[in-house]
Coordinates of N, CA and C in Angstrom, one line a residue:
Chain L
X1 N 97.2 -12.3 63.7 CA 98.6 -12.4 64.0 C 99.1 -13.7 63.5
X2 N 100.4 -13.9 63.6 CA 101.0 -15.2 63.2 C 100.7 -16.3 64.1
X3 N 100.2 -17.4 63.6 CA 99.8 -18.5 64.4 C 100.4 -19.8 63.8
X4 N 100.9 -20.7 64.6 CA 101.3 -22.0 64.2 C 100.6 -23.0 65.3
X5 N 99.7 -23.7 64.8 CA 98.9 -24.6 65.7 C 99.1 -26.1 65.4
X6 N 99.4 -26.9 66.4 CA 99.6 -28.3 66.2 C 98.5 -29.1 66.9
X7 N 98.2 -30.2 66.3 CA 97.2 -31.1 66.9 C 97.5 -32.5 66.5
X8 N 97.1 -33.5 67.4 CA 96.6 -33.2 68.8 C 97.7 -32.8 69.7
X9 N 97.4 -32.2 70.9 CA 98.5 -31.9 71.8 C 99.2 -33.1 72.4
X10 N 98.4 -34.1 72.6 CA 98.9 -35.4 73.2 C 98.4 -36.6 72.5
X11 N 99.2 -37.6 72.4 CA 98.9 -38.8 71.6 C 99.5 -40.0 72.3
X12 N 98.7 -41.0 72.6 CA 99.3 -42.2 73.1 C 98.9 -43.4 72.2
X13 N 100.0 -44.1 71.8 CA 99.8 -45.1 70.8 C 100.4 -46.5 71.3
X14 N 99.8 -47.5 70.8 CA 100.3 -48.8 71.0 C 101.4 -49.0 70.0
X15 N 102.5 -49.7 70.4 CA 103.6 -50.0 69.4 C 103.0 -50.6 68.2
X16 N 103.5 -50.2 67.0 CA 103.0 -50.8 65.8 C 101.9 -50.0 65.1
X17 N 101.3 -49.1 65.9 CA 100.2 -48.3 65.3 C 100.7 -47.1 64.4
X18 N 99.8 -46.6 63.6 CA 100.2 -45.4 62.8 C 99.5 -44.2 63.3
X19 N 100.1 -43.0 63.0 CA 99.5 -41.8 63.5 C 99.8 -40.6 62.5
X20 N 99.0 -39.6 62.6 CA 99.1 -38.4 61.8 C 99.1 -37.2 62.7
X21 N 100.1 -36.4 62.6 CA 100.2 -35.1 63.3 C 100.0 -34.0 62.4
X22 N 99.3 -33.0 62.8 CA 99.0 -31.8 62.0 C 99.5 -30.5 62.4
X23 N 99.9 -29.7 61.5 CA 100.4 -28.3 61.8 C 99.7 -27.4 60.9
X24 N 98.9 -26.5 61.5 CA 98.2 -25.4 60.7 C 98.9 -24.1 60.9
X25 N 99.0 -23.3 59.9 CA 99.7 -22.0 60.0 C 98.9 -20.9 59.3
X26 N 99.2 -19.7 59.7 CA 98.2 -18.6 59.5 C 98.5 -17.8 58.2
X27 N 99.7 -18.1 57.6 CA 100.1 -17.2 56.4 C 100.9 -18.1 55.5
X28 N 101.2 -17.4 54.3 CA 102.0 -18.1 53.3 C 103.4 -18.4 53.9
X29 N 103.9 -19.6 53.6 CA 105.1 -20.1 54.3 C 106.3 -20.0 53.4
X30 N 107.4 -19.6 53.9 CA 108.7 -19.6 53.2 C 109.4 -20.9 53.4
X31 N 109.4 -21.3 54.6 CA 110.1 -22.6 55.0 C 109.3 -23.3 56.1
X32 N 109.4 -24.6 56.1 CA 108.7 -25.3 57.2 C 109.6 -26.6 57.6
X33 N 109.7 -26.8 58.9 CA 110.5 -27.9 59.3 C 109.7 -28.7 60.4
X34 N 109.9 -30.0 60.4 CA 109.4 -30.9 61.5 C 110.6 -31.3 62.3
X35 N 110.4 -31.3 63.6 CA 111.5 -31.8 64.5 C 110.9 -32.8 65.5
X36 N 111.8 -33.6 66.0 CA 111.5 -34.5 67.1 C 112.4 -34.1 68.3
X37 N 111.8 -33.8 69.4 CA 112.6 -33.4 70.6 C 112.7 -34.7 71.5
X38 N 113.9 -35.1 71.7 CA 114.1 -36.3 72.5 C 114.0 -36.0 74.0
X39 N 114.0 -37.0 74.8 CA 113.9 -36.7 76.3 C 115.0 -35.9 76.9
X40 N 116.1 -35.8 76.2 CA 117.2 -35.0 76.7 C 117.1 -33.5 76.1
X41 N 116.2 -33.2 75.4 CA 115.9 -31.9 74.9 C 116.5 -31.6 73.5
X42 N 117.2 -32.5 72.9 CA 117.8 -32.2 71.6 C 116.7 -32.2 70.5
X43 N 116.7 -31.2 69.6 CA 115.8 -31.2 68.5 C 116.5 -31.9 67.3
X44 N 115.8 -32.9 66.8 CA 116.3 -33.6 65.7 C 115.5 -33.2 64.4
X45 N 116.2 -32.8 63.4 CA 115.6 -32.5 62.1 C 114.9 -33.8 61.6
X46 N 113.6 -33.7 61.2 CA 113.0 -34.8 60.5 C 112.8 -34.4 59.1
X47 N 112.2 -33.3 58.8 CA 111.9 -32.9 57.4 C 112.0 -31.4 57.3
X48 N 112.6 -31.0 56.2 CA 112.5 -29.6 55.7 C 111.6 -29.6 54.5
X49 N 110.4 -29.1 54.7 CA 109.3 -29.4 53.7 C 108.4 -28.2 53.5
X50 N 108.8 -27.1 52.8 CA 107.9 -26.0 52.6 C 106.8 -26.3 51.7
X51 N 106.9 -27.4 50.9 CA 105.8 -27.8 50.0 C 106.1 -29.2 49.6
X52 N 105.0 -29.9 49.2 CA 105.2 -31.3 48.6 C 105.2 -32.4 49.7
X53 N 105.7 -33.5 49.3 CA 105.8 -34.7 50.1 C 107.2 -35.3 50.1
X54 N 107.6 -35.7 51.3 CA 108.9 -36.4 51.5 C 108.7 -37.6 52.4
X55 N 109.6 -38.6 52.2 CA 109.5 -39.8 53.0 C 110.9 -40.1 53.5
X56 N 111.0 -40.6 54.7 CA 112.2 -41.1 55.2 C 111.9 -42.3 56.1
X57 N 112.1 -43.5 55.6 CA 111.8 -44.7 56.4 C 110.3 -44.7 56.7
X58 N 110.1 -44.9 58.1 CA 108.7 -45.0 58.5 C 108.0 -43.6 58.6
X59 N 108.7 -42.6 58.4 CA 108.1 -41.2 58.5 C 108.0 -40.6 57.2
X60 N 106.9 -39.9 57.0 CA 106.7 -39.1 55.8 C 106.0 -37.8 56.2
X61 N 106.1 -36.8 55.3 CA 105.5 -35.5 55.6 C 104.9 -34.9 54.3
X62 N 103.8 -34.2 54.5 CA 103.2 -33.5 53.3 C 102.9 -32.1 53.8
X63 N 103.3 -31.1 52.9 CA 102.8 -29.7 53.2 C 102.0 -29.2 52.0
X64 N 100.8 -28.8 52.3 CA 100.0 -28.1 51.3 C 100.0 -26.7 51.6
X65 N 100.9 -26.0 51.0 CA 101.1 -24.6 51.3 C 99.9 -23.7 51.0
X66 N 99.2 -24.0 49.9 CA 98.0 -23.2 49.5 C 96.9 -23.3 50.5
X67 N 96.8 -24.5 51.3 CA 95.8 -24.6 52.3 C 96.3 -24.5 53.7
X68 N 97.6 -24.1 53.8 CA 98.2 -23.7 55.0 C 98.2 -24.8 56.1
X69 N 98.7 -26.0 55.7 CA 98.8 -27.0 56.7 C 99.9 -28.0 56.2
X70 N 100.5 -28.7 57.2 CA 101.4 -29.8 57.0 C 101.1 -30.9 57.9
X71 N 101.3 -32.1 57.4 CA 101.1 -33.4 58.1 C 102.3 -34.2 58.2
X72 N 102.5 -34.8 59.4 CA 103.6 -35.7 59.6 C 103.0 -37.1 59.9
X73 N 103.4 -38.1 59.1 CA 102.9 -39.4 59.3 C 103.9 -40.3 59.9
X74 N 103.5 -41.0 60.9 CA 104.4 -42.0 61.6 C 103.8 -43.4 61.4
X75 N 104.4 -44.3 60.7 CA 103.9 -45.6 60.6 C 104.6 -46.6 61.4
X76 N 103.9 -47.7 61.8 CA 104.5 -48.8 62.6 C 105.3 -48.2 63.7
X77 N 104.7 -47.4 64.6 CA 105.4 -46.7 65.6 C 106.2 -47.6 66.6
X78 N 107.3 -47.0 67.1 CA 108.2 -47.7 68.0 C 108.3 -46.9 69.2
X79 N 108.7 -47.5 70.3 CA 108.8 -46.8 71.6 C 109.8 -45.6 71.5
X80 N 110.8 -45.8 70.6 CA 111.8 -44.8 70.4 C 111.3 -43.5 69.7
X81 N 110.0 -43.7 69.2 CA 109.4 -42.5 68.5 C 108.8 -41.6 69.6
X82 N 108.7 -42.0 70.8 CA 108.2 -41.1 71.9 C 109.0 -39.8 72.0
X83 N 108.3 -38.8 72.4 CA 108.9 -37.5 72.5 C 107.9 -36.4 72.1
X84 N 108.4 -35.2 71.9 CA 107.6 -34.1 71.4 C 107.9 -33.8 70.0
X85 N 106.9 -33.6 69.2 CA 107.1 -33.3 67.8 C 106.7 -31.8 67.5
X86 N 107.6 -31.1 67.0 CA 107.3 -29.7 66.7 C 107.4 -29.4 65.2
X87 N 106.5 -28.5 64.8 CA 106.7 -27.9 63.4 C 107.1 -26.5 63.7
X88 N 107.9 -26.0 62.8 CA 108.4 -24.6 62.8 C 108.3 -24.0 61.4
X89 N 107.7 -22.8 61.4 CA 107.4 -22.2 60.2 C 108.1 -20.8 60.1
X90 N 108.7 -20.6 58.9 CA 109.3 -19.3 58.6 C 108.4 -18.6 57.5
X91 N 107.8 -17.5 57.9 CA 106.9 -16.8 57.0 C 107.6 -15.8 56.1
X92 N 108.6 -15.2 56.6 CA 109.1 -14.0 55.9 C 110.6 -14.1 55.7
X93 N 111.2 -15.3 56.1 CA 112.7 -15.4 55.9 C 113.5 -14.9 57.0
X94 N 112.9 -14.5 58.1 CA 113.8 -14.0 59.2 C 113.7 -14.6 60.5
X95 N 112.7 -15.5 60.8 CA 112.7 -16.2 62.0 C 111.7 -17.4 61.8
X96 N 111.9 -18.4 62.7 CA 111.0 -19.5 62.7 C 110.0 -19.4 63.9
X97 N 108.8 -19.7 63.6 CA 107.8 -19.7 64.7 C 107.4 -21.2 64.9
X98 N 107.5 -21.6 66.2 CA 107.3 -23.0 66.6 C 105.9 -23.2 67.0
X99 N 105.3 -24.3 66.7 CA 104.0 -24.7 67.2 C 104.2 -25.1 68.7
X100 N 103.1 -25.5 69.3 CA 103.2 -25.9 70.7 C 103.5 -27.3 70.9
X101 N 103.6 -28.1 69.8 CA 104.1 -29.4 69.9 C 103.0 -30.5 70.1
X102 N 103.3 -31.7 69.7 CA 102.5 -32.9 70.0 C 103.3 -33.8 70.8
X103 N 102.9 -34.1 72.0 CA 103.6 -35.1 72.8 C 103.1 -36.5 72.5
X104 N 104.0 -37.3 72.0 CA 103.7 -38.7 71.6 C 104.3 -39.7 72.6
X105 N 103.5 -40.6 73.1 CA 103.9 -41.7 73.9 C 103.6 -43.0 73.2
X106 N 104.6 -43.8 72.9 CA 104.3 -45.1 72.3 C 104.6 -46.2 73.4
X107 N 103.6 -46.9 73.7 CA 103.7 -48.0 74.7 C 103.8 -49.3 74.1
X108 N 104.7 -50.2 74.7 CA 104.9 -51.5 74.2 C 103.8 -52.4 74.3
Chain E
X1 N 131.3 -33.9 59.2 CA 131.0 -32.4 59.4 C 130.5 -32.3 60.8
X2 N 131.1 -31.4 61.6 CA 130.6 -31.2 63.0 C 129.3 -30.4 63.0
X3 N 128.5 -30.8 63.9 CA 127.2 -30.1 64.0 C 127.3 -28.8 64.8
X4 N 126.2 -28.3 65.2 CA 126.1 -27.1 66.0 C 126.5 -27.5 67.5
X5 N 127.5 -26.8 68.0 CA 127.9 -27.1 69.4 C 127.6 -26.0 70.3
X6 N 127.1 -26.3 71.5 CA 126.8 -25.3 72.5 C 127.6 -25.6 73.8
X7 N 127.9 -24.6 74.5 CA 128.6 -24.8 75.8 C 128.2 -23.7 76.7
X8 N 128.1 -23.9 78.1 CA 128.3 -25.3 78.6 C 127.0 -26.1 78.5
X9 N 127.0 -27.3 78.8 CA 125.8 -28.2 78.7 C 124.8 -27.8 79.8
X10 N 125.4 -27.6 81.0 CA 124.6 -27.1 82.1 C 125.2 -25.9 82.8
X11 N 124.4 -25.1 83.4 CA 124.9 -23.9 84.0 C 124.0 -23.6 85.2
X12 N 124.6 -23.4 86.4 CA 123.8 -23.1 87.5 C 124.2 -21.7 88.0
X13 N 123.2 -20.8 88.2 CA 123.5 -19.5 88.7 C 122.5 -19.1 89.8
X14 N 122.8 -18.0 90.4 CA 121.8 -17.5 91.4 C 121.2 -16.2 90.9
X15 N 120.1 -15.8 91.5 CA 119.4 -14.6 91.0 C 120.3 -13.4 91.1
X16 N 120.2 -12.6 90.1 CA 121.0 -11.4 90.0 C 122.4 -11.5 89.3
X17 N 122.8 -12.8 89.1 CA 124.1 -13.0 88.4 C 123.9 -12.8 86.9
X18 N 125.0 -13.0 86.2 CA 125.0 -12.9 84.8 C 125.4 -14.3 84.2
X19 N 124.8 -14.6 83.0 CA 125.2 -15.9 82.4 C 125.6 -15.7 81.0
X20 N 126.6 -16.4 80.5 CA 127.0 -16.4 79.1 C 127.0 -17.8 78.5
X21 N 126.2 -17.9 77.4 CA 126.1 -19.1 76.7 C 126.7 -19.0 75.4
X22 N 127.3 -20.1 74.9 CA 128.1 -20.0 73.6 C 127.6 -21.0 72.6
X23 N 127.7 -20.6 71.3 CA 127.2 -21.5 70.2 C 128.2 -21.4 69.1
X24 N 128.6 -22.5 68.5 CA 129.4 -22.6 67.3 C 128.6 -23.2 66.2
X25 N 128.4 -22.5 65.1 CA 127.5 -23.0 64.1 C 128.2 -24.1 63.2
X26 N 127.5 -24.7 62.4 CA 128.0 -25.6 61.4 C 129.0 -24.8 60.5
X27 N 130.1 -25.4 60.1 CA 131.0 -24.7 59.3 C 130.3 -24.3 58.0
X28 N 130.5 -23.0 57.6 CA 129.9 -22.5 56.4 C 128.6 -21.8 56.7
X29 N 128.0 -22.0 57.9 CA 126.7 -21.3 58.2 C 127.0 -19.9 58.8
X30 N 126.3 -18.9 58.3 CA 126.5 -17.6 58.8 C 125.4 -17.1 59.8
X31 N 124.3 -17.8 59.7 CA 123.1 -17.4 60.6 C 123.1 -18.2 61.9
X32 N 122.9 -17.5 63.0 CA 122.7 -18.2 64.3 C 121.4 -17.7 64.9
X33 N 120.6 -18.6 65.4 CA 119.4 -18.3 66.1 C 119.4 -18.8 67.5
X34 N 118.9 -18.0 68.4 CA 118.7 -18.5 69.8 C 117.3 -18.6 70.2
X35 N 117.0 -19.7 70.9 CA 115.6 -19.9 71.4 C 115.6 -20.3 72.9
X36 N 114.6 -19.9 73.6 CA 114.4 -20.3 75.0 C 113.2 -21.3 75.1
X37 N 113.4 -22.4 75.8 CA 112.4 -23.3 76.1 C 112.2 -23.5 77.6
X38 N 111.3 -22.8 78.2 CA 111.0 -23.0 79.6 C 110.3 -24.4 79.8
X39 N 110.4 -24.9 81.0 CA 109.9 -26.3 81.3 C 108.5 -26.4 80.9
X40 N 108.2 -27.4 80.1 CA 106.9 -27.7 79.6 C 106.3 -26.8 78.6
X41 N 107.1 -25.9 78.1 CA 106.6 -24.9 77.1 C 107.3 -25.1 75.8
X42 N 106.8 -24.4 74.8 CA 107.3 -24.5 73.4 C 108.6 -23.6 73.3
X43 N 109.1 -23.5 72.1 CA 110.3 -22.7 71.9 C 109.9 -21.3 71.6
X44 N 110.5 -20.4 72.3 CA 110.3 -19.0 72.0 C 111.6 -18.4 71.4
X45 N 111.4 -17.7 70.3 CA 112.5 -17.1 69.5 C 113.1 -15.9 70.4
X46 N 114.4 -15.9 70.5 CA 115.1 -14.9 71.2 C 115.8 -13.9 70.3
X47 N 116.8 -14.4 69.5 CA 117.6 -13.5 68.7 C 118.0 -14.2 67.5
X48 N 118.3 -13.4 66.4 CA 118.9 -14.0 65.2 C 120.0 -13.1 64.8
X49 N 121.2 -13.7 64.5 CA 122.4 -13.0 64.1 C 122.7 -13.6 62.7
X50 N 123.2 -12.7 61.8 CA 123.7 -13.1 60.5 C 124.8 -12.2 60.1
X51 N 125.9 -12.8 59.7 CA 127.1 -12.0 59.3 C 127.5 -10.9 60.2
X52 N 127.4 -11.3 61.5 CA 127.9 -10.4 62.6 C 126.9 -9.4 63.1
X53 N 125.7 -9.3 62.5 CA 124.7 -8.3 62.9 C 123.5 -9.0 63.5
X54 N 122.9 -8.3 64.4 CA 121.6 -8.7 64.9 C 120.5 -8.4 63.9
X55 N 119.8 -9.4 63.4 CA 118.8 -9.2 62.3 C 117.4 -9.1 62.9
X56 N 117.1 -9.8 64.0 CA 115.8 -9.8 64.5 C 115.8 -10.2 66.0
X57 N 114.8 -9.8 66.7 CA 114.8 -10.0 68.2 C 113.4 -10.4 68.6
X58 N 113.3 -11.4 69.4 CA 112.0 -11.8 70.0 C 111.5 -10.9 71.1
X59 N 110.4 -11.2 71.7 CA 109.8 -10.4 72.7 C 110.4 -10.7 74.1
X60 N 111.6 -10.3 74.3 CA 112.4 -10.5 75.5 C 112.9 -9.2 76.0
X61 N 113.1 -9.0 77.3 CA 113.7 -7.8 77.8 C 115.1 -7.5 77.4
X62 N 115.6 -6.3 77.5 CA 116.9 -6.0 77.0 C 118.1 -6.7 77.8
X63 N 117.7 -7.2 79.0 CA 118.8 -7.9 79.7 C 119.2 -9.2 79.0
X64 N 118.5 -9.6 78.0 CA 118.9 -10.7 77.1 C 119.6 -10.0 75.9
X65 N 120.8 -10.3 75.7 CA 121.6 -9.7 74.6 C 122.6 -10.8 74.1
X66 N 123.2 -10.4 73.0 CA 124.2 -11.3 72.4 C 125.1 -10.7 71.4
X67 N 125.9 -11.5 70.8 CA 126.7 -11.0 69.7 C 127.1 -12.1 68.8
X68 N 127.6 -11.8 67.6 CA 128.1 -12.8 66.8 C 129.5 -12.4 66.4
X69 N 130.5 -13.3 66.4 CA 131.9 -13.0 66.2 C 132.2 -13.2 64.7
X70 N 133.4 -12.7 64.3 CA 133.8 -12.8 62.9 C 133.8 -14.3 62.4
X71 N 134.0 -15.2 63.2 CA 134.0 -16.6 62.8 C 132.6 -17.2 62.9
X72 N 131.6 -16.4 63.1 CA 130.1 -16.7 63.1 C 129.7 -17.4 64.4
X73 N 130.6 -17.7 65.3 CA 130.1 -18.2 66.6 C 129.4 -17.1 67.3
X74 N 128.6 -17.5 68.3 CA 127.7 -16.5 69.0 C 127.7 -16.7 70.5
X75 N 127.5 -15.6 71.2 CA 127.2 -15.6 72.6 C 125.9 -15.1 72.9
X76 N 125.2 -15.7 73.9 CA 124.0 -15.1 74.5 C 124.3 -14.7 75.9
X77 N 124.0 -13.5 76.2 CA 124.3 -13.0 77.6 C 122.9 -12.7 78.2
X78 N 122.8 -13.2 79.5 CA 121.6 -12.8 80.2 C 122.0 -12.2 81.5
X79 N 121.6 -10.9 81.7 CA 122.0 -10.2 82.9 C 120.9 -10.2 83.9
X80 N 121.3 -9.9 85.2 CA 120.3 -9.8 86.3 C 119.3 -11.0 86.2
X81 N 119.9 -12.1 86.3 CA 119.1 -13.4 86.2 C 118.0 -13.4 87.2
X82 N 116.8 -13.9 86.7 CA 115.6 -14.1 87.5 C 115.3 -15.6 87.4
X83 N 114.5 -16.0 88.4 CA 114.1 -17.4 88.5 C 113.5 -17.9 87.3
X84 N 112.7 -17.1 86.6 CA 111.9 -17.6 85.4 C 112.8 -17.7 84.2
X85 N 114.1 -17.3 84.3 CA 115.1 -17.5 83.2 C 115.5 -19.0 83.2
X86 N 115.2 -19.7 84.2 CA 115.6 -21.2 84.2 C 114.9 -21.8 82.9
X87 N 115.7 -22.4 82.1 CA 115.2 -22.9 80.8 C 116.3 -23.6 80.1
X88 N 115.8 -24.3 79.0 CA 116.8 -24.9 78.0 C 117.0 -23.8 77.0
X89 N 118.2 -23.4 76.7 CA 118.5 -22.5 75.6 C 119.1 -23.2 74.5
X90 N 118.4 -23.1 73.3 CA 118.8 -23.8 72.1 C 119.4 -22.8 71.1
X91 N 120.4 -23.2 70.4 CA 121.0 -22.5 69.4 C 120.8 -23.3 68.1
X92 N 120.5 -22.6 67.0 CA 120.4 -23.2 65.7 C 121.3 -22.4 64.7
X93 N 121.8 -23.1 63.7 CA 122.5 -22.4 62.6 C 121.8 -22.7 61.3
X94 N 122.1 -21.8 60.3 CA 121.5 -22.0 59.0 C 122.5 -21.3 58.0
X95 N 122.3 -21.7 56.7 CA 123.3 -21.3 55.7 C 123.6 -19.8 55.7
X96 N 122.6 -19.1 55.2 CA 122.7 -17.6 55.1 C 121.3 -17.0 55.3
X97 N 121.3 -15.7 55.6 CA 120.0 -15.1 55.8 C 119.1 -15.3 54.6
X98 N 117.9 -15.5 54.8 CA 116.9 -15.7 53.7 C 117.2 -16.8 52.8
X99 N 118.0 -17.7 53.3 CA 118.3 -18.9 52.4 C 117.2 -20.0 52.6
X100 N 117.0 -20.7 51.6 CA 116.0 -21.8 51.7 C 116.7 -23.0 52.2
X101 N 117.2 -23.0 53.4 CA 117.8 -24.1 54.0 C 117.3 -24.3 55.4
X102 N 117.4 -25.6 55.9 CA 116.8 -25.8 57.2 C 117.7 -25.3 58.3
X103 N 117.1 -25.2 59.5 CA 117.9 -24.9 60.7 C 118.4 -26.2 61.2
X104 N 119.6 -26.1 61.8 CA 120.2 -27.3 62.5 C 120.4 -26.9 64.0
X105 N 120.0 -27.7 64.9 CA 120.1 -27.3 66.3 C 121.2 -28.0 67.1
X106 N 121.7 -27.3 68.1 CA 122.7 -27.9 69.0 C 121.9 -28.6 70.1
X107 N 122.6 -29.1 71.1 CA 122.0 -29.9 72.1 C 121.5 -29.1 73.3
X108 N 121.8 -27.8 73.3 CA 121.3 -26.9 74.2 C 122.1 -26.7 75.5
X109 N 121.8 -25.6 76.2 CA 122.4 -25.3 77.5 C 121.3 -25.2 78.5
X110 N 121.3 -26.1 79.5 CA 120.3 -26.0 80.5 C 120.7 -25.1 81.6
X111 N 120.0 -24.0 81.7 CA 120.3 -22.9 82.7 C 119.4 -23.0 83.9
X112 N 119.9 -23.2 85.1 CA 119.1 -23.3 86.3 C 119.5 -22.1 87.2
X113 N 118.4 -21.4 87.6 CA 118.6 -20.2 88.5 C 118.1 -20.6 89.9
X114 N 119.0 -20.5 90.9 CA 118.6 -20.8 92.2 C 118.2 -19.6 93.0

């Protein structure tokens, strides 16, 4: 069946550290997005990245569609990076399947 | 450009009542998606509307229903509310069905069932 798996489930970092979050998916992807959910519940678009590599400031993402995974890199982490990171995958163009998320805590 | 707007922000109901949640998509977007996020859990797909029609439905009972209006705004209705319906309900909009465009989310409606 369709699966979207994220790892690690929880991550605690010291401020300034780097991290890599992973999203594995079970089938060919039509679209893929990374989101950050803030403590108030809002989902913030980070990247729309069905393939290739993108960068936005301290964040970057890479999707290797042929190998069915995507990575989100966070460099020089800040306390404001804390929250839950979700990947969402659209396999057939009709709905997005969300992973279970990575809960990130950045401590000062 | 205004983002996706949802109302109300918070809603408190009792068991057995009915709840109506509203979503206005980004101007020009025709697709609206609804998701449920129960406390501590991931996002579960509820419904997808595009151009006024229901295109897909997640694994939820029929008491979860909705509609999309000619201006592409949408309502989610939940009948016979149960305690486990307490959750954050998120709406997202997207350009058109099968478009290679990202979803954009609203801030959600937090529904509490007493």
